[in-house]
XYZ file of C-alpha atoms in Angstrom:
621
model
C -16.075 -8.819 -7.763
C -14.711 -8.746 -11.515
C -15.327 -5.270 -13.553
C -14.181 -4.241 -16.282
C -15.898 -0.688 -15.927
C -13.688 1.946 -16.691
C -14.555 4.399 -14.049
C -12.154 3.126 -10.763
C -14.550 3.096 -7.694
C -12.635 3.966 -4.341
C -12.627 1.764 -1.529
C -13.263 4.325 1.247
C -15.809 4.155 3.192
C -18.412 7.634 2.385
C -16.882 10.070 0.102
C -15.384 12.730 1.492
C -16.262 16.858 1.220
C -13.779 18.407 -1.070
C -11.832 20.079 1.344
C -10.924 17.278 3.379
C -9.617 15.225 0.259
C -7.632 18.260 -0.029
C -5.823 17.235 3.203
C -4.561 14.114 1.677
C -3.027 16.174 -1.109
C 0.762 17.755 -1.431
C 1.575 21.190 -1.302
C 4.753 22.532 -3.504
C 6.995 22.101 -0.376
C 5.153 18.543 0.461
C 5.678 17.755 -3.210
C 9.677 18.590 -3.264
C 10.101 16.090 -0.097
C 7.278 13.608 -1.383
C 8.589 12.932 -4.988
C 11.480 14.425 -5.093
C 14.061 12.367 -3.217
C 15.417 10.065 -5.688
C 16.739 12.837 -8.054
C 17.957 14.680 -4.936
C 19.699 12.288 -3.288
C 21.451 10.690 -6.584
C 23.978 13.864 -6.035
C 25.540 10.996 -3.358
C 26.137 8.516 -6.568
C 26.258 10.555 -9.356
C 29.723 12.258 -9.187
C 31.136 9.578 -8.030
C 30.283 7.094 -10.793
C 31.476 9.941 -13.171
C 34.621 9.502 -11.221
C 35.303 5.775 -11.159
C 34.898 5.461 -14.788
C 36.723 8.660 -15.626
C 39.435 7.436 -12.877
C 40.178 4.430 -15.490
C 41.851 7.102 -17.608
C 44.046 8.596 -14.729
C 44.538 11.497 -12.902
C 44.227 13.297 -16.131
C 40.960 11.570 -16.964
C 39.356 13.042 -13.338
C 39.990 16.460 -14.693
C 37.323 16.304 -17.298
C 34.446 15.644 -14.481
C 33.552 19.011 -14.490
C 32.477 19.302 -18.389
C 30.796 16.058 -18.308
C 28.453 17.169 -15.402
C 27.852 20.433 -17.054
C 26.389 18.334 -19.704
C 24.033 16.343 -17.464
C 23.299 19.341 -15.913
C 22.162 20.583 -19.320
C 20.456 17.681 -19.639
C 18.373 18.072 -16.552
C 17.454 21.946 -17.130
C 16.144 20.757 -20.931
C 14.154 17.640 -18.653
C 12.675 20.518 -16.872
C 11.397 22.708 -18.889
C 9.944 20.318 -20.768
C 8.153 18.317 -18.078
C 6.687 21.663 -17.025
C 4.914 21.472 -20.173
C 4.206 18.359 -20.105
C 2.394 18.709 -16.398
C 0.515 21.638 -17.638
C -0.714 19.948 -21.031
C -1.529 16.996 -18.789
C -2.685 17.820 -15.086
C -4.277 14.248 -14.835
C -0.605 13.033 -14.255
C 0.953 9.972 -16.154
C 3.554 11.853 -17.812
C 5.068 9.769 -20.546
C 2.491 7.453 -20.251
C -0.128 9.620 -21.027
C 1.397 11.552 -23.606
C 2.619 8.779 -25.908
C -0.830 7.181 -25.191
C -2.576 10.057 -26.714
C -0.294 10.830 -29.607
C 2.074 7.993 -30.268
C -0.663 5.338 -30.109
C -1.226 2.505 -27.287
C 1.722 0.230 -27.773
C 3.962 3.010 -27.550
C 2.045 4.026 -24.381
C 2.854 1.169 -23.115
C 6.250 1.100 -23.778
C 7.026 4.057 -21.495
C 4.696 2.950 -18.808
C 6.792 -0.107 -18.814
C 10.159 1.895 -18.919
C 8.879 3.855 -15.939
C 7.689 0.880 -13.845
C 10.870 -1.224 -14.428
C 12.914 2.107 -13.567
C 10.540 3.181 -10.302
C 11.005 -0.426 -9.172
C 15.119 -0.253 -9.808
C 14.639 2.818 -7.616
C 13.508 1.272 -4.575
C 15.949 -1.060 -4.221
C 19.002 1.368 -5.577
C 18.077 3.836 -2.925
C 17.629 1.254 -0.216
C 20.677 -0.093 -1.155
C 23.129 3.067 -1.486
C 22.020 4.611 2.016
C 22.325 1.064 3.931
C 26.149 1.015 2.209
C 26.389 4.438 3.250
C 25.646 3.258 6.828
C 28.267 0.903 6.684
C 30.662 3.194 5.197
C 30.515 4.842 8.727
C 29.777 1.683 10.967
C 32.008 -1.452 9.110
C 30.347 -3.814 11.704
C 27.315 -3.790 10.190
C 28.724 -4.912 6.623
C 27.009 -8.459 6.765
C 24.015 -7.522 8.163
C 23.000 -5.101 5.143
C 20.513 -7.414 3.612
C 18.312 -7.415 6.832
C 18.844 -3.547 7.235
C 17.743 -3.127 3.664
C 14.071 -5.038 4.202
C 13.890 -3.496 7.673
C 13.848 0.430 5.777
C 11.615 -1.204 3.084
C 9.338 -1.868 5.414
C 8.899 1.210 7.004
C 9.123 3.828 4.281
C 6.060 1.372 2.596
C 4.607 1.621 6.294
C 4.899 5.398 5.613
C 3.441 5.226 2.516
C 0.739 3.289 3.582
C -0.845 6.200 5.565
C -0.717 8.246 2.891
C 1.381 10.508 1.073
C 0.932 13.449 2.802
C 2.050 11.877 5.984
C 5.332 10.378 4.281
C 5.830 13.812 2.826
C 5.512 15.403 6.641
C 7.874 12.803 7.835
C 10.618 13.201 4.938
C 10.829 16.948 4.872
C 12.984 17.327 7.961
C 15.422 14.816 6.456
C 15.272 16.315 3.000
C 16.150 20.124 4.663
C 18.545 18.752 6.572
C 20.721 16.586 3.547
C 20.330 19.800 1.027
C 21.773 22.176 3.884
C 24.497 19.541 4.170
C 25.222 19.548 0.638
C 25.240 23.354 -0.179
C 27.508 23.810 2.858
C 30.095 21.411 1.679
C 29.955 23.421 -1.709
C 29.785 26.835 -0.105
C 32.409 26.371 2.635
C 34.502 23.928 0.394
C 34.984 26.974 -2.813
C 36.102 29.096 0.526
C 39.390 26.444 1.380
C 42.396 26.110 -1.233
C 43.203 22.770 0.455
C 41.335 19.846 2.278
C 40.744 20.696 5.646
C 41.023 16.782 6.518
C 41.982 13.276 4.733
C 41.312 11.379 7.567
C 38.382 9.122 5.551
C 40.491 8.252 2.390
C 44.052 7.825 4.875
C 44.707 4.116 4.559
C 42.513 3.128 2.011
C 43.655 1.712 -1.508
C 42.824 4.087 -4.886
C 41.330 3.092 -7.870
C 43.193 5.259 -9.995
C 44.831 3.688 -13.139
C 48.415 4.589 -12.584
C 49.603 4.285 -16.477
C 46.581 5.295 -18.369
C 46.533 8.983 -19.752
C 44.200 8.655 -22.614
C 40.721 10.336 -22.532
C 38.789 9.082 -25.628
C 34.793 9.820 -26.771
C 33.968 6.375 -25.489
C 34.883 6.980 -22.129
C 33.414 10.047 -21.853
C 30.193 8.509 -23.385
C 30.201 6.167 -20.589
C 31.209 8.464 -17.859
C 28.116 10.495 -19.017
C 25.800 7.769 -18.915
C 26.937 7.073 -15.282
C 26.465 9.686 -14.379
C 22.848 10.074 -16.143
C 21.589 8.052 -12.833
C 21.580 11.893 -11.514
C 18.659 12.442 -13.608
C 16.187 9.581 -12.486
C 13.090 10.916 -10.576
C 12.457 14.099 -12.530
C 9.729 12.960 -14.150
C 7.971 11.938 -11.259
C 6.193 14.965 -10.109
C 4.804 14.725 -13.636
C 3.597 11.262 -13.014
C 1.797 12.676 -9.682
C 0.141 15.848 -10.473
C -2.992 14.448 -9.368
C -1.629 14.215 -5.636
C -0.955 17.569 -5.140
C -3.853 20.299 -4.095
C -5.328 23.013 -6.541
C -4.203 24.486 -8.417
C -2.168 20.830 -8.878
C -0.794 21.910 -12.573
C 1.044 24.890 -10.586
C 1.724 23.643 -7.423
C 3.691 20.685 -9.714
C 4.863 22.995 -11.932
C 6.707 25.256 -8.503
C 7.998 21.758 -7.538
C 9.323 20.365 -10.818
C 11.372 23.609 -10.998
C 12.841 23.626 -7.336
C 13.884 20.450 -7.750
C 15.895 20.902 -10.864
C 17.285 24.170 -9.726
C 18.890 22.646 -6.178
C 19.724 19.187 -8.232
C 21.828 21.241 -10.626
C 23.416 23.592 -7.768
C 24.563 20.658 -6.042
C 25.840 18.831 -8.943
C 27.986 21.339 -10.408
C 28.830 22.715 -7.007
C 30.421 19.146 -6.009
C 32.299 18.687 -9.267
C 33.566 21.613 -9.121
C 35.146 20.249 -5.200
C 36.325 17.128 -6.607
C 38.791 19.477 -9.313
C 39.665 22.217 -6.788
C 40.478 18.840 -4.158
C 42.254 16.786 -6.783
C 39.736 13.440 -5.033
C 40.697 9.989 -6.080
C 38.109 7.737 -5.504
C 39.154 5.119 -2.976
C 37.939 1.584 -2.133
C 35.563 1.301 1.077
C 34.912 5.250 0.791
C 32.192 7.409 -1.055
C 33.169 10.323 -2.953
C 30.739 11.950 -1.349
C 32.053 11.297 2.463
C 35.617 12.581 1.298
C 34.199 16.159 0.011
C 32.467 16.535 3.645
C 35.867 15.428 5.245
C 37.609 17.794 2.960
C 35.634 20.860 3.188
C 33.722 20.410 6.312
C 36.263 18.555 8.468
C 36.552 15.250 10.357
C 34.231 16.673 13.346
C 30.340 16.766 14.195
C 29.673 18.732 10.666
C 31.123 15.351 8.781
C 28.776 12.633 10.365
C 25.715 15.364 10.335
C 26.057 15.126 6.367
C 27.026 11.146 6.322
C 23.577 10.399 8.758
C 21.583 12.895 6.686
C 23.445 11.070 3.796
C 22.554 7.675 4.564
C 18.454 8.559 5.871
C 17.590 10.297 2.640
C 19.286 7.516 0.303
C 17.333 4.883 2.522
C 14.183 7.098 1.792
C 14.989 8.418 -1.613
C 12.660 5.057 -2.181
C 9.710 7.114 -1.284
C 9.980 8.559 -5.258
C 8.747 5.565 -6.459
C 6.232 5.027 -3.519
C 4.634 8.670 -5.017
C 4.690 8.157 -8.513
C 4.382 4.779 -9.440
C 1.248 3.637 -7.559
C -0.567 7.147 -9.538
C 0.841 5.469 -12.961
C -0.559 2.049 -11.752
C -3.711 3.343 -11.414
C -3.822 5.139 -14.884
C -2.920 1.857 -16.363
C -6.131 -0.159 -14.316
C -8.251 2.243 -15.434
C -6.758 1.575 -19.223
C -7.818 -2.414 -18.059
C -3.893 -3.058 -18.690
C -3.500 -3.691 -14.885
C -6.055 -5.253 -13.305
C -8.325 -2.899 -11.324
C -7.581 -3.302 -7.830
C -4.393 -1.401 -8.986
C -6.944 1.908 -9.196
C -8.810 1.104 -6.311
C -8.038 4.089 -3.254
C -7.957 3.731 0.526
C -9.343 6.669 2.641
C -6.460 8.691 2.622
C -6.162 8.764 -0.749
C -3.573 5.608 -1.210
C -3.305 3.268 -3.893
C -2.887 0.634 -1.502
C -2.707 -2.091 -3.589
C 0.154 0.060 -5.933
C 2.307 0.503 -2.752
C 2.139 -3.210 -1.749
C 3.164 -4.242 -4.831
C 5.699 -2.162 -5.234
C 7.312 -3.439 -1.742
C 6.870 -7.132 -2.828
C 8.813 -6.695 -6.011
C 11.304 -4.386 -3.915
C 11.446 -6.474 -1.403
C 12.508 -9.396 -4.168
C 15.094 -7.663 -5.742
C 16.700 -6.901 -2.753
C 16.716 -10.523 -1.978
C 18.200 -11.068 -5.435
C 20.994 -8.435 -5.208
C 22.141 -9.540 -1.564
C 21.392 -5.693 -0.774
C 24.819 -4.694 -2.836
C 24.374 -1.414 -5.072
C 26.687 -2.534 -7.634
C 24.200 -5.676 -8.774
C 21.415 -3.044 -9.374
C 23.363 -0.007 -10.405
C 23.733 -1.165 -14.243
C 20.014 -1.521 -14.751
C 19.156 1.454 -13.461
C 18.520 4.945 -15.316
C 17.708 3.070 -19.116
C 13.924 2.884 -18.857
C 13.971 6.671 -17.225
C 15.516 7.507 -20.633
C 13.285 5.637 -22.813
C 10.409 7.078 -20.860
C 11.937 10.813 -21.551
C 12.005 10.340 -24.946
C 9.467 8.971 -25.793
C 7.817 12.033 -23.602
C 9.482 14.703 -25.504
C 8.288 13.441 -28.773
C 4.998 13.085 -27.933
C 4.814 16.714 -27.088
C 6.176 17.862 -30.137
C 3.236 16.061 -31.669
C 1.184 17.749 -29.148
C 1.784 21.743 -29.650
C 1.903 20.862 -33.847
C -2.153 19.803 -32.832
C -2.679 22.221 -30.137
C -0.902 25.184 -32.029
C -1.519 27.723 -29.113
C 0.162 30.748 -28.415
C 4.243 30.264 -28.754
C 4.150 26.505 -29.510
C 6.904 26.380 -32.361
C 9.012 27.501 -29.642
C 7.228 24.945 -26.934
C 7.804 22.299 -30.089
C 11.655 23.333 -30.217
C 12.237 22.481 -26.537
C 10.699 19.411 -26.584
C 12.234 17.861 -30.050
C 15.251 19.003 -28.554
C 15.287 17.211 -25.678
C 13.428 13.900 -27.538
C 17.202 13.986 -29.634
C 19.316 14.151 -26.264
C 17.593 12.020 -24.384
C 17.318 9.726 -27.091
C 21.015 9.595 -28.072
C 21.408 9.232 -24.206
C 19.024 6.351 -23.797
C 20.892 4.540 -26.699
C 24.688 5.205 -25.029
C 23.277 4.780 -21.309
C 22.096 0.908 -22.802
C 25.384 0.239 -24.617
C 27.556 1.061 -22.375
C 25.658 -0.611 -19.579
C 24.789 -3.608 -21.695
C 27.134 -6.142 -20.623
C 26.968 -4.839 -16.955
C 23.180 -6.269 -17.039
C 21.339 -3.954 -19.086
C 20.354 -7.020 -21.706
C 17.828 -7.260 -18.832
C 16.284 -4.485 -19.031
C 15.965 -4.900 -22.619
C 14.522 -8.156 -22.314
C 11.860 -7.196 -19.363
C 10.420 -4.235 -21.500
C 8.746 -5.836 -24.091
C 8.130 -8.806 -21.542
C 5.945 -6.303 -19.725
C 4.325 -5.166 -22.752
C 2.916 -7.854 -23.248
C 1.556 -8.991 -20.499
C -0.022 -5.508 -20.084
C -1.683 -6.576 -24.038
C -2.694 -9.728 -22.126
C -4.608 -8.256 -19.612
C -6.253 -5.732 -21.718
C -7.761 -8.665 -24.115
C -8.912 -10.430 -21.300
C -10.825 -7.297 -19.906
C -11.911 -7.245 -23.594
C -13.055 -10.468 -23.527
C -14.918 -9.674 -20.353
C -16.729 -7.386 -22.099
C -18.052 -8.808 -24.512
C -19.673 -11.561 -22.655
C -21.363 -9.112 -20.458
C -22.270 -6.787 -23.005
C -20.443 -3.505 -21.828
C -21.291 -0.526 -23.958
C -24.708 -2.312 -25.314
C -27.933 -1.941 -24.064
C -29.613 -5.301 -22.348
C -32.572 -6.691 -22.508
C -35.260 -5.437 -20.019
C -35.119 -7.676 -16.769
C -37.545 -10.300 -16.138
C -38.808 -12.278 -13.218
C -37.435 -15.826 -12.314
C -38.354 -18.504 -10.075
C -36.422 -18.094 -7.450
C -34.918 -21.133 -4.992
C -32.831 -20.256 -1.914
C -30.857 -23.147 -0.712
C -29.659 -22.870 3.223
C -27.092 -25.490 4.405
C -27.454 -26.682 7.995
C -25.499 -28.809 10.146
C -28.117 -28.224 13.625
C -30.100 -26.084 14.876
C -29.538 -22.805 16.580
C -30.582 -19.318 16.518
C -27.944 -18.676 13.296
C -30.470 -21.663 11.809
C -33.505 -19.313 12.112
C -32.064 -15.885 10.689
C -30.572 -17.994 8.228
C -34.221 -19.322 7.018
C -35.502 -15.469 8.320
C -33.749 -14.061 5.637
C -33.893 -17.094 3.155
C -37.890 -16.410 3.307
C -37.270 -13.116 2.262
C -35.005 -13.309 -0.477
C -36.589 -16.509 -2.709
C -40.149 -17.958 -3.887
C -38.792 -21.223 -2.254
C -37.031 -22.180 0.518
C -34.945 -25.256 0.753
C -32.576 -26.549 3.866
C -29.692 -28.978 3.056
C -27.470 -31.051 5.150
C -24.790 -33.105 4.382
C -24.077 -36.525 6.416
C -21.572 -39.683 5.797
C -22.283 -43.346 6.324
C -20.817 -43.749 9.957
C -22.303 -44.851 12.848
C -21.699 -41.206 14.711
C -23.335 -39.031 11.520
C -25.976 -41.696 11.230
C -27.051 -40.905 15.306
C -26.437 -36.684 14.166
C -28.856 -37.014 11.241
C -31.284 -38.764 13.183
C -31.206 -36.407 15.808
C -31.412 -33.557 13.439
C -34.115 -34.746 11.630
C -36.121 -35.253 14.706
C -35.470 -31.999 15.965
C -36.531 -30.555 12.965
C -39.544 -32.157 12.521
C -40.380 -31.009 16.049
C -39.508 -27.011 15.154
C -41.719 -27.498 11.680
C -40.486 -24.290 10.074
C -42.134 -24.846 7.269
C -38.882 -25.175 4.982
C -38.240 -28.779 3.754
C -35.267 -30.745 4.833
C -32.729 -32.346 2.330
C -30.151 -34.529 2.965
C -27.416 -35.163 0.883
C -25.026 -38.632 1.560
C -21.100 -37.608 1.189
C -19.067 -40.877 0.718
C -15.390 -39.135 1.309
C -16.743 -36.864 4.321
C -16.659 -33.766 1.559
C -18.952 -31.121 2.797
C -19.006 -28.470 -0.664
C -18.843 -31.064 -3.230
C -22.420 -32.689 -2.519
C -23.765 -29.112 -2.194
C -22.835 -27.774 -5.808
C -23.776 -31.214 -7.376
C -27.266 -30.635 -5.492
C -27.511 -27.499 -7.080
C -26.564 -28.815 -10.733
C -29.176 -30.977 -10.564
C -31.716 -27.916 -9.341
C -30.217 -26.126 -12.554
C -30.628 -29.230 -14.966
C -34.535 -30.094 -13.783
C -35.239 -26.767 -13.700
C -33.092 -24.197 -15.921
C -35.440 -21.659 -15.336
C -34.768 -21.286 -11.698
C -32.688 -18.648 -10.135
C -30.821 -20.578 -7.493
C -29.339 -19.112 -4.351
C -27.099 -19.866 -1.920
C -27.180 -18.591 1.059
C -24.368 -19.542 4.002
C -25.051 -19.004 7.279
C -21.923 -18.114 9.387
C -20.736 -16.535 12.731
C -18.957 -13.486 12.773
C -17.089 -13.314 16.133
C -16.490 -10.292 18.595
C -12.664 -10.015 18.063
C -10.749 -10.488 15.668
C -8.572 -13.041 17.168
C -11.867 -15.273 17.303
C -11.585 -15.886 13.695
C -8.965 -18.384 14.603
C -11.310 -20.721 16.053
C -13.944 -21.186 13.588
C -13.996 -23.927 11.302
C -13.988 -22.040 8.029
C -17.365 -24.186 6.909
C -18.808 -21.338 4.938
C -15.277 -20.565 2.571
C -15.446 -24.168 1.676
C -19.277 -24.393 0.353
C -18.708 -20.535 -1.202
C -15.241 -22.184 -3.247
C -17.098 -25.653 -4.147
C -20.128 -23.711 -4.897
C -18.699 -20.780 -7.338
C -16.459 -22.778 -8.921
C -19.179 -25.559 -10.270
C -22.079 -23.627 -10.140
C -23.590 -20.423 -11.744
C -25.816 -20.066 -8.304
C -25.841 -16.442 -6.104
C -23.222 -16.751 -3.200
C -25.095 -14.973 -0.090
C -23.253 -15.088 3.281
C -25.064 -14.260 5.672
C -22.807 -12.921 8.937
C -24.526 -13.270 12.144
C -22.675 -11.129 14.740
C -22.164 -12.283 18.685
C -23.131 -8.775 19.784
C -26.451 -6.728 19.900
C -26.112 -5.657 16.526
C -28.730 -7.892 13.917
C -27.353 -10.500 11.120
C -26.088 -8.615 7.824
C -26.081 -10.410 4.444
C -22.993 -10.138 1.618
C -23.299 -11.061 -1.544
């Protein structure tokens, strides 16, 4: 049924008491393993794309890894504190979305949803992607088989996710302990060695290194930094999600936004600093991020502890977008710039339909990339940036309106992370443009507008049925119910039973064809129908071509033409079986009428379902 209400009705069954909704929420610790898996586990592919661009300039160019992640590290501690605002000026979650809606206007609304979407999407299939090559780092074999291995997690984190996000943040928590004790061993035990304790991964395999280039120029460094910017992806979205986590939700978001930014940079700056005091070379067939365990850990138990936890929290690092996006989905259905099913919520709180999609168009790209990371990398990490800045100057807007308590400072913060974020989003597209970003450029305003086209056509909607004005009082009709029967039976009778009920008149039609075996049917049906004398008339309708819903909804034309004033229903008796599997043997009568029927025909659709158990007949509209 077609709404264009802007209160989102849920699709669970009876509401539920407070407190148990509160079970299907996140606490701060739920939160950090829910949403927060993307930005940790990009510490596995941020340094090292630092590295392989910075390795174009040498071994001298490697040596400047460690300033350019202290500037993404600044970076992410200005994203912080400004998305802590941002959750606490706007604890129904959206982040960007909702703050550019409110003070930047619609279109720019839009603009970030769309940056957030096309990045949340990128997400899924990055992270899918970089833990399935991680696997095969470790296990070579299972090189050709990655595309399978990458739908195979898809399904099962969106299997997760379909029970709720609770449950996928129970399930991802042991992972998520397990790959940030990895990490801050490697650093701790790692600043404790003044020389690799193995090689063994890198021995044999080819470098990258430019052997005659000793240059470092801004450009690279612009480009190493906007590699490296992929680090930064999945801050915003506990900001998109404050709505999933329990009360207080503005604090319990606001104790996860900063725990996540806090062991992000630790790890960052903890690993660059390994990759200096090591003197690493990236090398083909081997991540950055497997040598530092080698080096500091050693080739032993320790080294495929971090490379499994490595490889299960980049598969799941997906689950980000699973959390977030789905919440932004619904903020955008109950805009009516995505239709509403988008807003609709199963019983354990899931926006089903959000999570589904988000798997299909997953599921897609992964089909389009062949499941290799390098296809998707370049798109990734531009809309995040739009999305920031446009963020950050919406807020500025906000605390000059607001003006509460210390907001010239709260004003600062923000503008100055709307001008970083902004200079990044415009050297994170340039450098990447070439690589694929032009998509990514062209997709944005592509989505835009079909999110316009959908909100005009809700518009449209609206106006026909008079949303927002009061109608005129309701008056009787005559009322006609129209039954279609092929024989009689016991589903015949509760058919007319409730037919009786519902209308001032009561009219049976059947539908026959000009052979020699309907001709014998009709007779026989006619005869028995004189003989049961229900007091409903009979009409039968000829069907030349054997069509059963097109003589039906021409029946009822002509019902509507002699007699406009006449509120015509339909009602379609059908059998609903026992089991489920039974379905496969009906005959699928009753979908045929409804489609001929709604599609010609301004008439009621009732079907009424008559169960094979003890339980009585129910009637849908």
């Amino acid at each position: 049924m077609l709404t264009t209400s802007k209160a989102v009705v849920s699709d669970a069954a009876p509401e539920e008491p407070p407190g148990a909704v509160d079970r299907h929420r996140l606490t701060a610790t739920q939160g950090l393993a829910a949403l927060s898996l993307d930005a940790m586990a990009s510490v596995a592919y941020g340094p090292e794309a630092i590295v392989l661009v910075l390795a174009g300039a040498g071994a001298y160019g490697l040596g400047f890894t460690l300033p350019v992640t202290l500037a993404i590290a600044g970076l992410l501690a200005v994203l912080v504190a400004s998305y802590r605002q941002v959750i606490a000026a706007f604890p129904n979650g959206g982040g960007s979305y909702a703050v550019a809606r409110r003070h930047l206007g619609a279109r720019t609304g839009l603009v970030a949803a769309a940056s957030l979407i096309l990045d949340y999407v990128l997400n899924v299939a990055v992270s899918v992607t970089a833990g399935v090559a991680a696997l095969t780092s470790a296990f070579p074999g299972l090189y050709g088989d990655r595309l399978v291995i990458c739908l195979g997690v898809l399904v099962l984190v969106t299997a997760i996710n379909l029970r709720g996000i609770v449950d996928s943040a129970k399930a991802f928590i042991v992972p998520t302990a397990v790959f940030i004790t990895s990490i801050l061993a490697i650093v701790v035990v790692g600043l404790f060695r003044s020389a690799p304790a193995s090689t063994y991964t890198a021995d044999g395999h080819a470098s990258v290194l430019a052997g005659n280039a000793t240059s470092v120029g801004a450009l690279l460094l612009l480009k190493a930094f906007a590699s490296g910017c992929s680090a930064l992806t999945g801050v915003e979205a506990v900001a998109n999600a404050v709505p999933s986590f329990r009360a207080p939700a503005a604090k319990r978001a606001q104790r996860t936004e900063v725990a996540l930014g806090a062991l992000l940079g630790v790890m960052l700056i903890g690993l660059s600093v390994l990759i200096g005091r090591f003197h690493l070379q990236p090398v083909e067939g081997v991540t950055v991020l497997a040598q530092l365990a080698d080096a500091s850990l050693g080739h032993n138990w320790a080294f495929y502890v971090v490379q499994f936890a490595t490889v299960i929290l980049l598969a799941l690092a997906a689950n980000t977008s699973f959390g977030g996006l789905p919440v932004l989905m619904s903020l955008l259905a109950r805009d009516n710039y995505l239709p509403h099913v988008f807003g609709l919520k199963a019983d354990r709180q899931v926006h089903r339909h959000g999570v589904l999609a988000l798997a299909a168009v997953s599921a897609a790209l992964l089909v389009f990339s062949g499941g290799d990371t390098n296809t998707l990398v370049p798109l990734f990490a531009i809309g995040v940036f739009v999305g920031f800045t446009i963020c950050q100057t919406g807020m500025v807007i906000h605390w000059r309106l607001e003006r509460s308590p210390g907001w010239r400072w709260k004003a600062v913060l923000n503008g100055f992370g709307a001008v970083l974020t902004g200079i990044s989003a415009v050297v994170v597209t340039a450098t990447k443009f070439t690589e694929g970003a032009w998509l990514i450029v062209i997709a944005l305003p592509l989505l835009v507008l079909a999110f316009e086209a959908v909100h005009r056509a809700y518009g449209r909607i609206a106006d026909r049925l008079g949303l927002g004005r009061v109608p005129e009082p309701p008056r009787r009709d005559r009322s006609l119910v129209i039954v279609p029967v092929s024989h009689l039976s016991r589903l015949t009778c509760e058919a007319l039973n409730a037919a009786v009920s519902l209308g001032d008149e009561v009219r049976a039609v059947t539908v026959s064809h000009p052979d020699e075996d309907d001709r014998r049917d009709m007779e026989a049906l006619r005869r028995d129908w004189e003989l049961w004398n229900p007091g409903v008339e009979l009409v039968e309708l000829t069907s030349q071509h054997r069509s059963l819903g097109r003589p039906v909804a021409d029946y009822v034309s002509r019902v509507h033409t002699y007699h406009p004033h006449t509120r015509v229903t339909v009602l379609i008796p059908e059998v609903e079986p026992a089991h489920i599997w039974q379905r496969m043997l009906q005959n699928q009568r009753g979908a045929v009428l409804a489609h001929a029927v709604r599609k010609d025909t301004d008439a009621v659709i009732c079907r009424l379902r008559f169960r094979l158990g003890p339980s009585a007949a129910r009637v849908e509209a």
